CSV table of C-alpha atoms and ligand atoms in Angstrom, one decimal:
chain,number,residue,atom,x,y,z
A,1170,UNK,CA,110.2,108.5,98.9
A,1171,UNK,CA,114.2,108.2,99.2
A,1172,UNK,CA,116.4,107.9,102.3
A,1173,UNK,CA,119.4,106.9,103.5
A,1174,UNK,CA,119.6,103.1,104.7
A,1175,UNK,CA,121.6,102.1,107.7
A,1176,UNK,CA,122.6,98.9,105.8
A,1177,UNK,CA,123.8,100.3,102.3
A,1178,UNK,CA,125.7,103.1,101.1
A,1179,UNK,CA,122.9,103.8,98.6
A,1180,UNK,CA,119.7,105.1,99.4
A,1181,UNK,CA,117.0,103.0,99.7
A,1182,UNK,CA,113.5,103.4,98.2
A,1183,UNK,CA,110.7,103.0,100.4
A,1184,UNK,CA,108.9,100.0,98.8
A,1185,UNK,CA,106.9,97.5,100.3
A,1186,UNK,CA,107.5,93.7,99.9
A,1187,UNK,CA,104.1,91.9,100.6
A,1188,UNK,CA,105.2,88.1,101.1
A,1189,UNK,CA,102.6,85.8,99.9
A,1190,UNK,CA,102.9,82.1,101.8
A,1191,UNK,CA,100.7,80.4,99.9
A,1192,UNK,CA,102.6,77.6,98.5
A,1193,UNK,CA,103.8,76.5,102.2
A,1194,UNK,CA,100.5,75.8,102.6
A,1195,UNK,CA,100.3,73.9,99.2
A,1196,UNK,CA,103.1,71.4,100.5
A,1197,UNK,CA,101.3,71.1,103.3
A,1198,UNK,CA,98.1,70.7,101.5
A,1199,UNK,CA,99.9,68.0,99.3
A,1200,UNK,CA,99.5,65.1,101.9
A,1201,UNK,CA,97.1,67.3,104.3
A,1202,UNK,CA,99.9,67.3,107.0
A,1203,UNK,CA,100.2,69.9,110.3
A,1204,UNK,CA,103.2,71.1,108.3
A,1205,UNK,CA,104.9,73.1,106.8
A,1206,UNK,CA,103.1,75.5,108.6
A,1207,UNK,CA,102.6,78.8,107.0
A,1208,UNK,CA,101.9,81.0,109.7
A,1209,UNK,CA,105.8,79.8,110.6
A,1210,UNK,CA,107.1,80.6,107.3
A,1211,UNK,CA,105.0,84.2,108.0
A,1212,UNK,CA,107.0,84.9,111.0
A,1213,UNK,CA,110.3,83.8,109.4
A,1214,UNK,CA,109.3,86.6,106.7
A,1215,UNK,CA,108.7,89.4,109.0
A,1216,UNK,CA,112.1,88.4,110.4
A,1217,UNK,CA,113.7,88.8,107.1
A,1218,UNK,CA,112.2,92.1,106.9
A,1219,UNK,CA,109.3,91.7,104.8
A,1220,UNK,CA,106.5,94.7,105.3
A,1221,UNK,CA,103.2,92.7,104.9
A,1222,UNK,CA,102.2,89.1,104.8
A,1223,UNK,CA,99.9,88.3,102.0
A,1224,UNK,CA,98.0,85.2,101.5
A,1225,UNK,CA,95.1,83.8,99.0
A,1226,UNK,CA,91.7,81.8,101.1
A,1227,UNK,CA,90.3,80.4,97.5
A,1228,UNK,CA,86.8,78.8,97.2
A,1229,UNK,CA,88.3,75.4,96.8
A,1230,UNK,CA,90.6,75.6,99.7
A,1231,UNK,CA,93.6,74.4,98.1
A,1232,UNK,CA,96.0,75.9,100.3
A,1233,UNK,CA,95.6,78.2,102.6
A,1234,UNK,CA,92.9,76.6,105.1
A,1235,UNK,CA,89.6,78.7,107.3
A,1236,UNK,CA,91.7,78.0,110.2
A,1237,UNK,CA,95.2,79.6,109.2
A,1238,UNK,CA,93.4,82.7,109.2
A,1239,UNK,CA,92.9,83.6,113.0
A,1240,UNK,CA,96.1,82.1,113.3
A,1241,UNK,CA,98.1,84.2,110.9
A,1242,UNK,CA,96.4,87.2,112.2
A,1243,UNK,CA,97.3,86.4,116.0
A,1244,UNK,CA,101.0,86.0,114.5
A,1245,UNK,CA,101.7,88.5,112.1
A,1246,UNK,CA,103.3,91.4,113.4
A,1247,UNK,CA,103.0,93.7,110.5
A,1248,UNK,CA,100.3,93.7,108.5
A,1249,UNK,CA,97.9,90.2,106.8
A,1250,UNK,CA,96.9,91.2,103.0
A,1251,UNK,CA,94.0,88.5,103.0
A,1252,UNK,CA,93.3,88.1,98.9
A,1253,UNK,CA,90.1,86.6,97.9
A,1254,UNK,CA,86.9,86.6,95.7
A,1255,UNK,CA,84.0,89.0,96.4
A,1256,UNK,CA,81.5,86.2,97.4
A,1257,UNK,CA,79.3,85.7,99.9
A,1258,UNK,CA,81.2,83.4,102.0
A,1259,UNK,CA,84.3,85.2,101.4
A,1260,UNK,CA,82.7,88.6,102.6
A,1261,UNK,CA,81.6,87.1,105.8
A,1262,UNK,CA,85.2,85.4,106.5
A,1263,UNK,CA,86.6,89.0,106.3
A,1264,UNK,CA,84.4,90.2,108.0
A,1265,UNK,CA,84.7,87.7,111.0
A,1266,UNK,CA,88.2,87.4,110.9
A,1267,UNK,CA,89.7,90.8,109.3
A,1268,UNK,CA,87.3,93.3,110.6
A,1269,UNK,CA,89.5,96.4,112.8
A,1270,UNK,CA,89.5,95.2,116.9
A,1271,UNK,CA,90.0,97.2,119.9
A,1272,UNK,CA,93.2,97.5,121.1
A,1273,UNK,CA,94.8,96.4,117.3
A,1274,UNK,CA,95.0,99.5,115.6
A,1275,UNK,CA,96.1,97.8,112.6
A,1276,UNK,CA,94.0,98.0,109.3
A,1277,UNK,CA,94.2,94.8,107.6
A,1278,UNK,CA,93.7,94.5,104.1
A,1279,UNK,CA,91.7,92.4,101.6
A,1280,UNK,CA,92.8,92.3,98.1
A,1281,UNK,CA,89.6,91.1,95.9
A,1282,UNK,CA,90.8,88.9,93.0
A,1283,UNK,CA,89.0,87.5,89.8
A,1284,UNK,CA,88.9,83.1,90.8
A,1285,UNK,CA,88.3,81.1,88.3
A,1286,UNK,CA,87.4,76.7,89.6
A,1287,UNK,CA,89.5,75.5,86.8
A,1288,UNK,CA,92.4,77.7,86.5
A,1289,UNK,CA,96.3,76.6,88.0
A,1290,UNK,CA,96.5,80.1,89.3
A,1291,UNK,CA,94.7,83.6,88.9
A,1292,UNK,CA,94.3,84.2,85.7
A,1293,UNK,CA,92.9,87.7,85.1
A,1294,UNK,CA,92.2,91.1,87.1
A,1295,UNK,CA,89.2,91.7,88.4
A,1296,UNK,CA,86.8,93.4,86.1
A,1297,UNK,CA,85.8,96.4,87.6
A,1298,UNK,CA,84.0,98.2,84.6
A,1299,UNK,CA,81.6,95.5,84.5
A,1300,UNK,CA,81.2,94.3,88.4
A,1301,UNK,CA,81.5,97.9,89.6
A,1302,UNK,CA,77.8,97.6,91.6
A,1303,UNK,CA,79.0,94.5,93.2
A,1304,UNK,CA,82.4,95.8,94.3
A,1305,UNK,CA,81.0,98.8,95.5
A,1306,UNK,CA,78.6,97.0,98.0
A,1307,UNK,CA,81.1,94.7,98.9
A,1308,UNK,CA,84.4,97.3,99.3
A,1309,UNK,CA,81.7,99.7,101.5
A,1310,UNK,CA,80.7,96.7,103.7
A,1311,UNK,CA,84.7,96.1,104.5
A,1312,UNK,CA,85.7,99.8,105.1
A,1313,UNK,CA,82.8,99.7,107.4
A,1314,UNK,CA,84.5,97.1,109.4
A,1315,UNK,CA,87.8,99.1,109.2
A,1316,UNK,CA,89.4,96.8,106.7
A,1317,UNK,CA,91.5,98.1,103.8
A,1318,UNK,CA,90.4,97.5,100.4
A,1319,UNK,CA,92.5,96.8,97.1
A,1320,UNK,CA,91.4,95.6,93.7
A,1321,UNK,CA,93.9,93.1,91.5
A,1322,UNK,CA,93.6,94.0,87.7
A,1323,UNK,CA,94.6,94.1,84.8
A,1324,UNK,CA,96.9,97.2,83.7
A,1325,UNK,CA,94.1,98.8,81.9
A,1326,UNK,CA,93.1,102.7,82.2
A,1327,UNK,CA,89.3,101.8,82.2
A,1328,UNK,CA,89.7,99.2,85.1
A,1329,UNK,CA,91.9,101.4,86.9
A,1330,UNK,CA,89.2,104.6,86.0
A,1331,UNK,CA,86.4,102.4,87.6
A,1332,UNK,CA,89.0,101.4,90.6
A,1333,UNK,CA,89.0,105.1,91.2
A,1334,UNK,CA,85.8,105.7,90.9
A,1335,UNK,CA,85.5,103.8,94.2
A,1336,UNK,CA,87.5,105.9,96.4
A,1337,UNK,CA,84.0,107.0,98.2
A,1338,UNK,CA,83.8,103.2,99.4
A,1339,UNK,CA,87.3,103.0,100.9
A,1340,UNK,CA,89.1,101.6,97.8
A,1341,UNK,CA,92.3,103.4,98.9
A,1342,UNK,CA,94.6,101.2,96.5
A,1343,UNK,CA,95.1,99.0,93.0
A,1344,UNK,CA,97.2,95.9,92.2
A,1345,UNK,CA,97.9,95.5,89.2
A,1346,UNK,CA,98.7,92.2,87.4
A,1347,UNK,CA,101.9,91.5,86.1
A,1348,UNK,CA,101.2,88.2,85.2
A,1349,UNK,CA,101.6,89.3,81.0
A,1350,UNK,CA,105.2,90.4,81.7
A,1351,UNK,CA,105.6,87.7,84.1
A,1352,UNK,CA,104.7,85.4,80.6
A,1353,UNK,CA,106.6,87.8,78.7
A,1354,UNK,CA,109.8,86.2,79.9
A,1355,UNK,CA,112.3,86.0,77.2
A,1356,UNK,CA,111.1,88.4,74.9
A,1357,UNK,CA,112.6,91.6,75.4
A,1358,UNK,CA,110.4,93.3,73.9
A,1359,UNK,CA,107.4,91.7,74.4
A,1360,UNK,CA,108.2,92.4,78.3
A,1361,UNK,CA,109.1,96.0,77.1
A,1362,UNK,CA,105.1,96.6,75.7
A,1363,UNK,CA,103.4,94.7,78.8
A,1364,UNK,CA,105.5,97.5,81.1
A,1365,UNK,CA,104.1,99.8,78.8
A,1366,UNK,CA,100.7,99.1,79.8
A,1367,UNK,CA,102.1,98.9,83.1
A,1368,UNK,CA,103.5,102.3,83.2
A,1369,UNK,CA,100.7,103.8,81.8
A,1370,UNK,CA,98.2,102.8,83.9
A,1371,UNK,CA,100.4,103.1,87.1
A,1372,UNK,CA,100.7,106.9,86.1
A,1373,UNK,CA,96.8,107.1,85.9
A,1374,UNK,CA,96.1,105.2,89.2
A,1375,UNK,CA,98.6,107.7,91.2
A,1376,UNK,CA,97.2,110.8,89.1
A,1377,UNK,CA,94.1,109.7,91.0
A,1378,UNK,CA,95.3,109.2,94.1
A,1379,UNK,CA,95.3,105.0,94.4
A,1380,UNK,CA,98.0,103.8,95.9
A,1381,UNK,CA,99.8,101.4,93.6
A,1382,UNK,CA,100.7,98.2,94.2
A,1383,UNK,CA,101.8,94.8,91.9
A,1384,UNK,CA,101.9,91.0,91.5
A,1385,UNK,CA,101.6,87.5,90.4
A,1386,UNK,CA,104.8,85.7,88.1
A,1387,UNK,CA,107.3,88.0,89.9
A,1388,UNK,CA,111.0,86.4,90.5
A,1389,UNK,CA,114.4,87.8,91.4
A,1390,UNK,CA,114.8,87.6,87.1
A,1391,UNK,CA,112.4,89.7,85.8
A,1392,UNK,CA,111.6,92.4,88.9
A,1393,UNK,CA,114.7,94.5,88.3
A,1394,UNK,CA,113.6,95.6,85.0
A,1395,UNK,CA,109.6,96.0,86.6
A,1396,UNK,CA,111.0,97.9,89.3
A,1397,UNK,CA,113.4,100.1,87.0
A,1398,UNK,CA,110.8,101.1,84.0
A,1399,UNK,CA,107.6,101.3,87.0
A,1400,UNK,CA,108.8,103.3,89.8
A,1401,UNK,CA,105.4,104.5,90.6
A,1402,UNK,CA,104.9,100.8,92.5
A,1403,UNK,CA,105.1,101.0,96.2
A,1404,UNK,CA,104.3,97.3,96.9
A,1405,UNK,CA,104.9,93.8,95.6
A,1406,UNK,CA,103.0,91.1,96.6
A,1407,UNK,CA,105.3,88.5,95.9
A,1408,UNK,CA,104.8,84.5,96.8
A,1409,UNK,CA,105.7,81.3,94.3
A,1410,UNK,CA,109.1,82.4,93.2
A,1411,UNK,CA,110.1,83.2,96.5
A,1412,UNK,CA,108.8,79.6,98.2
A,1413,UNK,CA,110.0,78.0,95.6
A,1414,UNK,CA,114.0,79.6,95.7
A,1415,UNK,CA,113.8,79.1,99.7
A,1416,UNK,CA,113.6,75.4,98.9
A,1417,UNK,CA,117.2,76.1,97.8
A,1418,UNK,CA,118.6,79.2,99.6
A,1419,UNK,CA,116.2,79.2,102.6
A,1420,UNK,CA,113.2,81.3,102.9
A,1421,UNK,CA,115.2,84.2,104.9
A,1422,UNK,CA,117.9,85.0,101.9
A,1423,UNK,CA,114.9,84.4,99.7
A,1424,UNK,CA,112.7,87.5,101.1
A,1425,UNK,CA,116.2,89.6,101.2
A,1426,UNK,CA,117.3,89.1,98.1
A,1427,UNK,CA,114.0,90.7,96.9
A,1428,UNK,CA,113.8,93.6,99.4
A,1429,UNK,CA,117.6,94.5,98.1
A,1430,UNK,CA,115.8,94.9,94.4
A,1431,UNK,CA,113.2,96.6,95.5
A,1432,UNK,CA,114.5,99.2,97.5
A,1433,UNK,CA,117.7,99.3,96.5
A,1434,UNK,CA,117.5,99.1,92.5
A,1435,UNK,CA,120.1,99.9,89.8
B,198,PXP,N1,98.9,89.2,94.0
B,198,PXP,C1,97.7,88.6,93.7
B,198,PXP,C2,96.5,89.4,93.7
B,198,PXP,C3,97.7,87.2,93.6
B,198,PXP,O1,96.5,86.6,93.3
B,198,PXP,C4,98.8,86.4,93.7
B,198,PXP,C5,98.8,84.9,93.6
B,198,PXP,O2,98.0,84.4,94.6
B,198,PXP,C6,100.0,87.1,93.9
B,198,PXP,C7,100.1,88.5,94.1
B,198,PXP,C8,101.3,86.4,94.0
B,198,PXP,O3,101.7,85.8,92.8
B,198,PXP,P1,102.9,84.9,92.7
B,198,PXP,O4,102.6,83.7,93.6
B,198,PXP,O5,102.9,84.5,91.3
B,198,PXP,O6,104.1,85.6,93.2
């Protein structure tokens, strides 16, 4: 997983940086303006060197819109992570809009999430244990249609058991959520126990072949210590932080800066 990057004396790591563009589309959402537009703020990503542009359709639409979709596919150059909740409307928009083309070899991937009406952002990981029937109609449907499947959870061996227990339907990968040591900020040891968890269930998912990803409450501040104590993580999805520090540094430094920690830690 180590080589020898052109730009730094070290060797780089071979992570991925999944940038989530969300919140441009909350701005524009704000005073439902043409802009900021963020299939433009996906592009500038890319530029920046970010591996994968990941981005949330929720059932209430708050940010990113139906029509961003086709759009952000057209533009993206690497690869769209589409994260959403296994309904029936949301199955049919991946399917319509994700599903593998000819002449695109690309496999795009949809993350399914836990959504909650009420809640300010995702709250929870999927539960897998107790939804497994559903996720297994709805993961088969999508690798059917050549779309790459991940589940968002919680870092829990028995969600991460019943994650792998769908590698028969394409599930090929976990996220898991890092929202508790996200919340865990300021507490070293508090943050020390949620990478615990972390750790352990990241060794479990790899034992079993998943590849591993991780998300949500991520920031230049607390990643170093994720990415130091959880090496087994070969992708972070990554959004709020960095829109909200390109308000300050621009967008370009902001996707940098995390690509330096991630490949490049220590
Ligand atoms: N991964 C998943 C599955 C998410 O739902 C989110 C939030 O949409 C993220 C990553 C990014 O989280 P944040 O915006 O806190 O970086």
């Amino acid at each position: 997983m180590s080589t020898e990057s052109p730009l730094t004396a070290g060797p780089a790591v071979l992570r991925r940086l999944g940038v989530n563009i969300d919140h441009v589309a909350t701005i524009r959402q704000a005073r439902r303006e043409r802009y900021p537009d963020p299939v433009a703020a996906a592009i500038q990503a890319e530029q920046a060197g970010a591996d994968q542009i990941t981005c949330h359709l929720r059932v209430d639409r708050r940010h990113i819109q139906d029509h961003d979709l086709p759009r952000l596919r057209a533009a993206v150059q690497t690869l769209l992570n589409v994260e959403m909740a296994p309904t029936d409307e949301m199955v049919a928009i991946a399917h319509r809009e994700l599903a593998r083309r000819p002449g695109d070899p690309r496999r795009h991937r949809v993350t399914l999430v836990a959504e909650r009406a009420e809640e300010i952002t995702t709250e929870g990981g999927l539960d897998v244990v107790t939804h497994g029937a559903l996720v297994r109609e709805v993961s088969a449907g999508m690798a059917a249609a050549g779309i790459a499947v991940s589940l968002f959870i919680d870092p829990d061996t028995a969600q991460v058991e019943a994650a792998q227990a769908l590698a028969d339907v394409g599930v090929d990968m976990i996220e898991l959520n890092t929202a508790a040591y996200a919340e865990a900020h300021g507490d070293h040891a508090a943050q020390g126990r949620e990478l615990v968890r972390l750790a352990t269930a990241s060794r479990v998912a790899v034992q079993g072949g998943l590849e591993l990803a991780a998300g949500h409450g991520l920031t230049h501040h607390n990643l170093p210590r994720m990415v130091a104590e959880v090496p087994e993580v070969v992708e972070y999805n990554i959004g709020h932080s960095i829109i909200s520090r390109a308000v300050f540094v621009g967008l370009d430094t902001a996707v940098r800066d995390l690509i330096t920690i991630i490949r490049h830690p220590g």
